Amino acid sequence: MLDARLDSAGAVLVRGLPLRTPADFSELFLGLGLESVRYHGYTTRREVAPGVFTANLRDPGKAIDLHNDMGQDPVMPEHLFLFCVEPPPAGAGGETSIARSADWR
């Protein structure tokens, strides 16, 4: 079902799952039979559960422009999952924009 939605919409937002920790999140995608890809990006991240990495650990007060994380890596993940453990306070920002790179020129 998720793959069918991805094919038509490009992204799927799922809310309300009983996930509280990075370990819960890891169990979800590993339970779906999805393979984890090692992170080879250029930012500082920590693996906090199998296949689950922190967001960029640089200064949280600075915006991160839309970019291709691991864009030069020869092994691209088939799926990308994002999970929020602690949402930022109201009005603090923290949004994660997603776009299909071929669509923005």
C-alpha atoms as an extended CHARMM CRD file, in Angstrom:
* protein
*
       105  EXT
         1         1  MET       CA              0.0000000000        0.0000000000        0.0000000000  PROA      1               0.0000000000
         2         2  LEU       CA              2.8090000000        2.4530000000        0.8650000000  PROA      2               0.0000000000
         3         3  ASP       CA              4.6250000000        1.7920000000       -2.3970000000  PROA      3               0.0000000000
         4         4  ALA       CA              1.4230000000        2.3680000000       -4.3730000000  PROA      4               0.0000000000
         5         5  ARG       CA              0.9510000000        5.7310000000       -2.6380000000  PROA      5               0.0000000000
         6         6  LEU       CA              4.5900000000        6.6230000000       -3.2300000000  PROA      6               0.0000000000
         7         7  ASP       CA              4.2470000000        5.8880000000       -6.9280000000  PROA      7               0.0000000000
         8         8  SER       CA              1.2960000000        8.2570000000       -7.2700000000  PROA      8               0.0000000000
         9         9  ALA       CA              2.1400000000       10.9910000000       -4.7370000000  PROA      9               0.0000000000
        10        10  GLY       CA              5.9010000000       10.8010000000       -4.2570000000  PROA      10              0.0000000000
        11        11  ALA       CA              5.6480000000       10.9300000000       -0.4430000000  PROA      11              0.0000000000
        12        12  VAL       CA              3.4530000000        9.5440000000        2.3040000000  PROA      12              0.0000000000
        13        13  LEU       CA              2.8190000000       11.1890000000        5.6790000000  PROA      13              0.0000000000
        14        14  VAL       CA              1.8540000000        8.7550000000        8.4250000000  PROA      14              0.0000000000
        15        15  ARG       CA              0.8370000000       10.0060000000       11.8560000000  PROA      15              0.0000000000
        16        16  GLY       CA             -0.4930000000        8.4250000000       15.0150000000  PROA      16              0.0000000000
        17        17  LEU       CA              1.6400000000        5.2940000000       15.1110000000  PROA      17              0.0000000000
        18        18  PRO       CA              2.5790000000        4.1180000000       18.6250000000  PROA      18              0.0000000000
        19        19  LEU       CA              6.2770000000        4.9130000000       18.1140000000  PROA      19              0.0000000000
        20        20  ARG       CA              8.0430000000        6.5980000000       21.0000000000  PROA      20              0.0000000000
        21        21  THR       CA             11.7580000000        5.8620000000       20.5420000000  PROA      21              0.0000000000
        22        22  PRO       CA             14.3080000000        5.4700000000       17.7480000000  PROA      22              0.0000000000
        23        23  ALA       CA             14.3110000000        1.7260000000       18.5410000000  PROA      23              0.0000000000
        24        24  ASP       CA             10.5360000000        1.5940000000       17.9110000000  PROA      24              0.0000000000
        25        25  PHE       CA             11.0850000000        3.3650000000       14.5920000000  PROA      25              0.0000000000
        26        26  SER       CA             13.8830000000        0.9620000000       13.6350000000  PROA      26              0.0000000000
        27        27  GLU       CA             11.6670000000       -2.0300000000       14.4080000000  PROA      27              0.0000000000
        28        28  LEU       CA              8.9570000000       -0.5840000000       12.1440000000  PROA      28              0.0000000000
        29        29  PHE       CA             11.0020000000       -0.2710000000        8.9640000000  PROA      29              0.0000000000
        30        30  LEU       CA             13.0420000000       -3.4270000000        9.6000000000  PROA      30              0.0000000000
        31        31  GLY       CA              9.7450000000       -5.2530000000       10.2330000000  PROA      31              0.0000000000
        32        32  LEU       CA              8.5700000000       -4.1030000000        6.7950000000  PROA      32              0.0000000000
        33        33  GLY       CA             11.5170000000       -6.0170000000        5.3560000000  PROA      33              0.0000000000
        34        34  LEU       CA             13.3750000000       -2.8800000000        4.3010000000  PROA      34              0.0000000000
        35        35  GLU       CA             17.1480000000       -2.9050000000        4.3180000000  PROA      35              0.0000000000
        36        36  SER       CA             19.0620000000       -0.1330000000        6.0400000000  PROA      36              0.0000000000
        37        37  VAL       CA             21.6470000000        1.8190000000        4.0370000000  PROA      37              0.0000000000
        38        38  ARG       CA             24.6930000000        3.1600000000        5.8650000000  PROA      38              0.0000000000
        39        39  TYR       CA             24.8270000000        6.9400000000        6.0840000000  PROA      39              0.0000000000
        40        40  HSD       CA             27.7460000000        8.3580000000        4.0740000000  PROA      40              0.0000000000
        41        41  GLY       CA             26.8470000000       12.0380000000        4.1030000000  PROA      41              0.0000000000
        42        42  TYR       CA             28.9240000000       15.0570000000        4.9430000000  PROA      42              0.0000000000
        43        43  THR       CA             27.1000000000       16.1470000000        8.0760000000  PROA      43              0.0000000000
        44        44  THR       CA             27.5380000000       15.1400000000       11.6860000000  PROA      44              0.0000000000
        45        45  ARG       CA             25.0010000000       12.4820000000       12.6670000000  PROA      45              0.0000000000
        46        46  ARG       CA             24.8620000000        9.7050000000       15.2380000000  PROA      46              0.0000000000
        47        47  GLU       CA             23.2600000000        6.2800000000       14.7880000000  PROA      47              0.0000000000
        48        48  VAL       CA             20.7990000000        5.9560000000       17.6930000000  PROA      48              0.0000000000
        49        49  ALA       CA             19.2010000000        2.6170000000       16.7110000000  PROA      49              0.0000000000
        50        50  PRO       CA             19.8530000000        0.1900000000       13.8430000000  PROA      50              0.0000000000
        51        51  GLY       CA             19.4760000000        2.2800000000       10.6720000000  PROA      51              0.0000000000
        52        52  VAL       CA             18.2220000000        5.3580000000       12.5680000000  PROA      52              0.0000000000
        53        53  PHE       CA             20.3780000000        8.4650000000       12.6130000000  PROA      53              0.0000000000
        54        54  THR       CA             20.0000000000       11.8250000000       14.2860000000  PROA      54              0.0000000000
        55        55  ALA       CA             19.2240000000       14.8720000000       12.2180000000  PROA      55              0.0000000000
        56        56  ASN       CA             22.1410000000       17.1070000000       11.3390000000  PROA      56              0.0000000000
        57        57  LEU       CA             23.7690000000       18.0260000000       14.6440000000  PROA      57              0.0000000000
        58        58  ARG       CA             25.0160000000       21.4270000000       13.5150000000  PROA      58              0.0000000000
        59        59  ASP       CA             23.7380000000       24.6790000000       15.0370000000  PROA      59              0.0000000000
        60        60  PRO       CA             19.9450000000       24.2500000000       15.3370000000  PROA      60              0.0000000000
        61        61  GLY       CA             19.4830000000       28.0040000000       14.8830000000  PROA      61              0.0000000000
        62        62  LYS       CA             20.6280000000       27.8320000000       11.2670000000  PROA      62              0.0000000000
        63        63  ALA       CA             18.3880000000       26.8500000000        8.3780000000  PROA      63              0.0000000000
        64        64  ILE       CA             19.3730000000       23.9380000000        6.1540000000  PROA      64              0.0000000000
        65        65  ASP       CA             18.5230000000       24.6230000000        2.5090000000  PROA      65              0.0000000000
        66        66  LEU       CA             16.9190000000       21.9820000000        0.3210000000  PROA      66              0.0000000000
        67        67  HSD       CA             19.7020000000       19.6410000000       -0.7600000000  PROA      67              0.0000000000
        68        68  ASN       CA             20.5070000000       16.0700000000       -1.8160000000  PROA      68              0.0000000000
        69        69  ASP       CA             21.8750000000       14.2310000000        1.1770000000  PROA      69              0.0000000000
        70        70  MET       CA             24.1820000000       11.4790000000       -0.1220000000  PROA      70              0.0000000000
        71        71  GLY       CA             23.6170000000       12.8190000000       -3.6600000000  PROA      71              0.0000000000
        72        72  GLN       CA             27.0670000000       11.6730000000       -4.8170000000  PROA      72              0.0000000000
        73        73  ASP       CA             26.8050000000        8.2540000000       -3.1660000000  PROA      73              0.0000000000
        74        74  PRO       CA             26.5960000000        5.3440000000       -5.6340000000  PROA      74              0.0000000000
        75        75  VAL       CA             24.2300000000        3.4680000000       -3.2810000000  PROA      75              0.0000000000
        76        76  MET       CA             20.9730000000        5.3730000000       -2.9230000000  PROA      76              0.0000000000
        77        77  PRO       CA             18.2670000000        4.2860000000       -0.4960000000  PROA      77              0.0000000000
        78        78  GLU       CA             15.0260000000        3.0930000000       -2.0380000000  PROA      78              0.0000000000
        79        79  HSD       CA             12.9770000000        4.7120000000        0.7360000000  PROA      79              0.0000000000
        80        80  LEU       CA             13.5900000000        7.5330000000        3.1720000000  PROA      80              0.0000000000
        81        81  PHE       CA             11.7660000000        7.5970000000        6.5010000000  PROA      81              0.0000000000
        82        82  LEU       CA             11.7220000000       10.6100000000        8.8230000000  PROA      82              0.0000000000
        83        83  PHE       CA             10.7510000000       10.3460000000       12.4820000000  PROA      83              0.0000000000
        84        84  CYS       CA             10.3880000000       13.0500000000       15.1280000000  PROA      84              0.0000000000
        85        85  VAL       CA             11.0370000000       12.1330000000       18.7680000000  PROA      85              0.0000000000
        86        86  GLU       CA             10.7750000000       15.6710000000       20.1620000000  PROA      86              0.0000000000
        87        87  PRO       CA              8.8910000000       18.2150000000       18.1000000000  PROA      87              0.0000000000
        88        88  PRO       CA             10.1730000000       21.7900000000       18.3820000000  PROA      88              0.0000000000
        89        89  PRO       CA              8.1500000000       24.3300000000       20.3370000000  PROA      89              0.0000000000
        90        90  ALA       CA              5.3790000000       26.0590000000       18.3910000000  PROA      90              0.0000000000
        91        91  GLY       CA              6.7780000000       28.6860000000       16.0450000000  PROA      91              0.0000000000
        92        92  ALA       CA             10.3740000000       27.4650000000       16.3950000000  PROA      92              0.0000000000
        93        93  GLY       CA             10.6690000000       26.0560000000       12.8840000000  PROA      93              0.0000000000
        94        94  GLY       CA             12.1790000000       22.6410000000       12.3230000000  PROA      94              0.0000000000
        95        95  GLU       CA             10.2930000000       21.8270000000        9.1390000000  PROA      95              0.0000000000
        96        96  THR       CA             11.7810000000       19.2800000000        6.7680000000  PROA      96              0.0000000000
        97        97  SER       CA             11.0310000000       20.0590000000        3.1440000000  PROA      97              0.0000000000
        98        98  ILE       CA             11.0450000000       17.2120000000        0.6580000000  PROA      98              0.0000000000
        99        99  ALA       CA             11.0110000000       17.3860000000       -3.1150000000  PROA      99              0.0000000000
       100       100  ARG       CA             11.8360000000       15.2090000000       -6.0860000000  PROA      100             0.0000000000
       101       101  SER       CA             15.1270000000       16.6420000000       -7.3360000000  PROA      101             0.0000000000
       102       102  ALA       CA             14.2320000000       16.1420000000      -11.0010000000  PROA      102             0.0000000000
       103       103  ASP       CA             11.1930000000       18.4140000000      -10.4920000000  PROA      103             0.0000000000
       104       104  TRP       CA             13.0100000000       21.4780000000       -9.1570000000  PROA      104             0.0000000000
       105       105  ARG       CA             15.2760000000       23.2390000000      -11.5940000000  PROA      105             0.0000000000
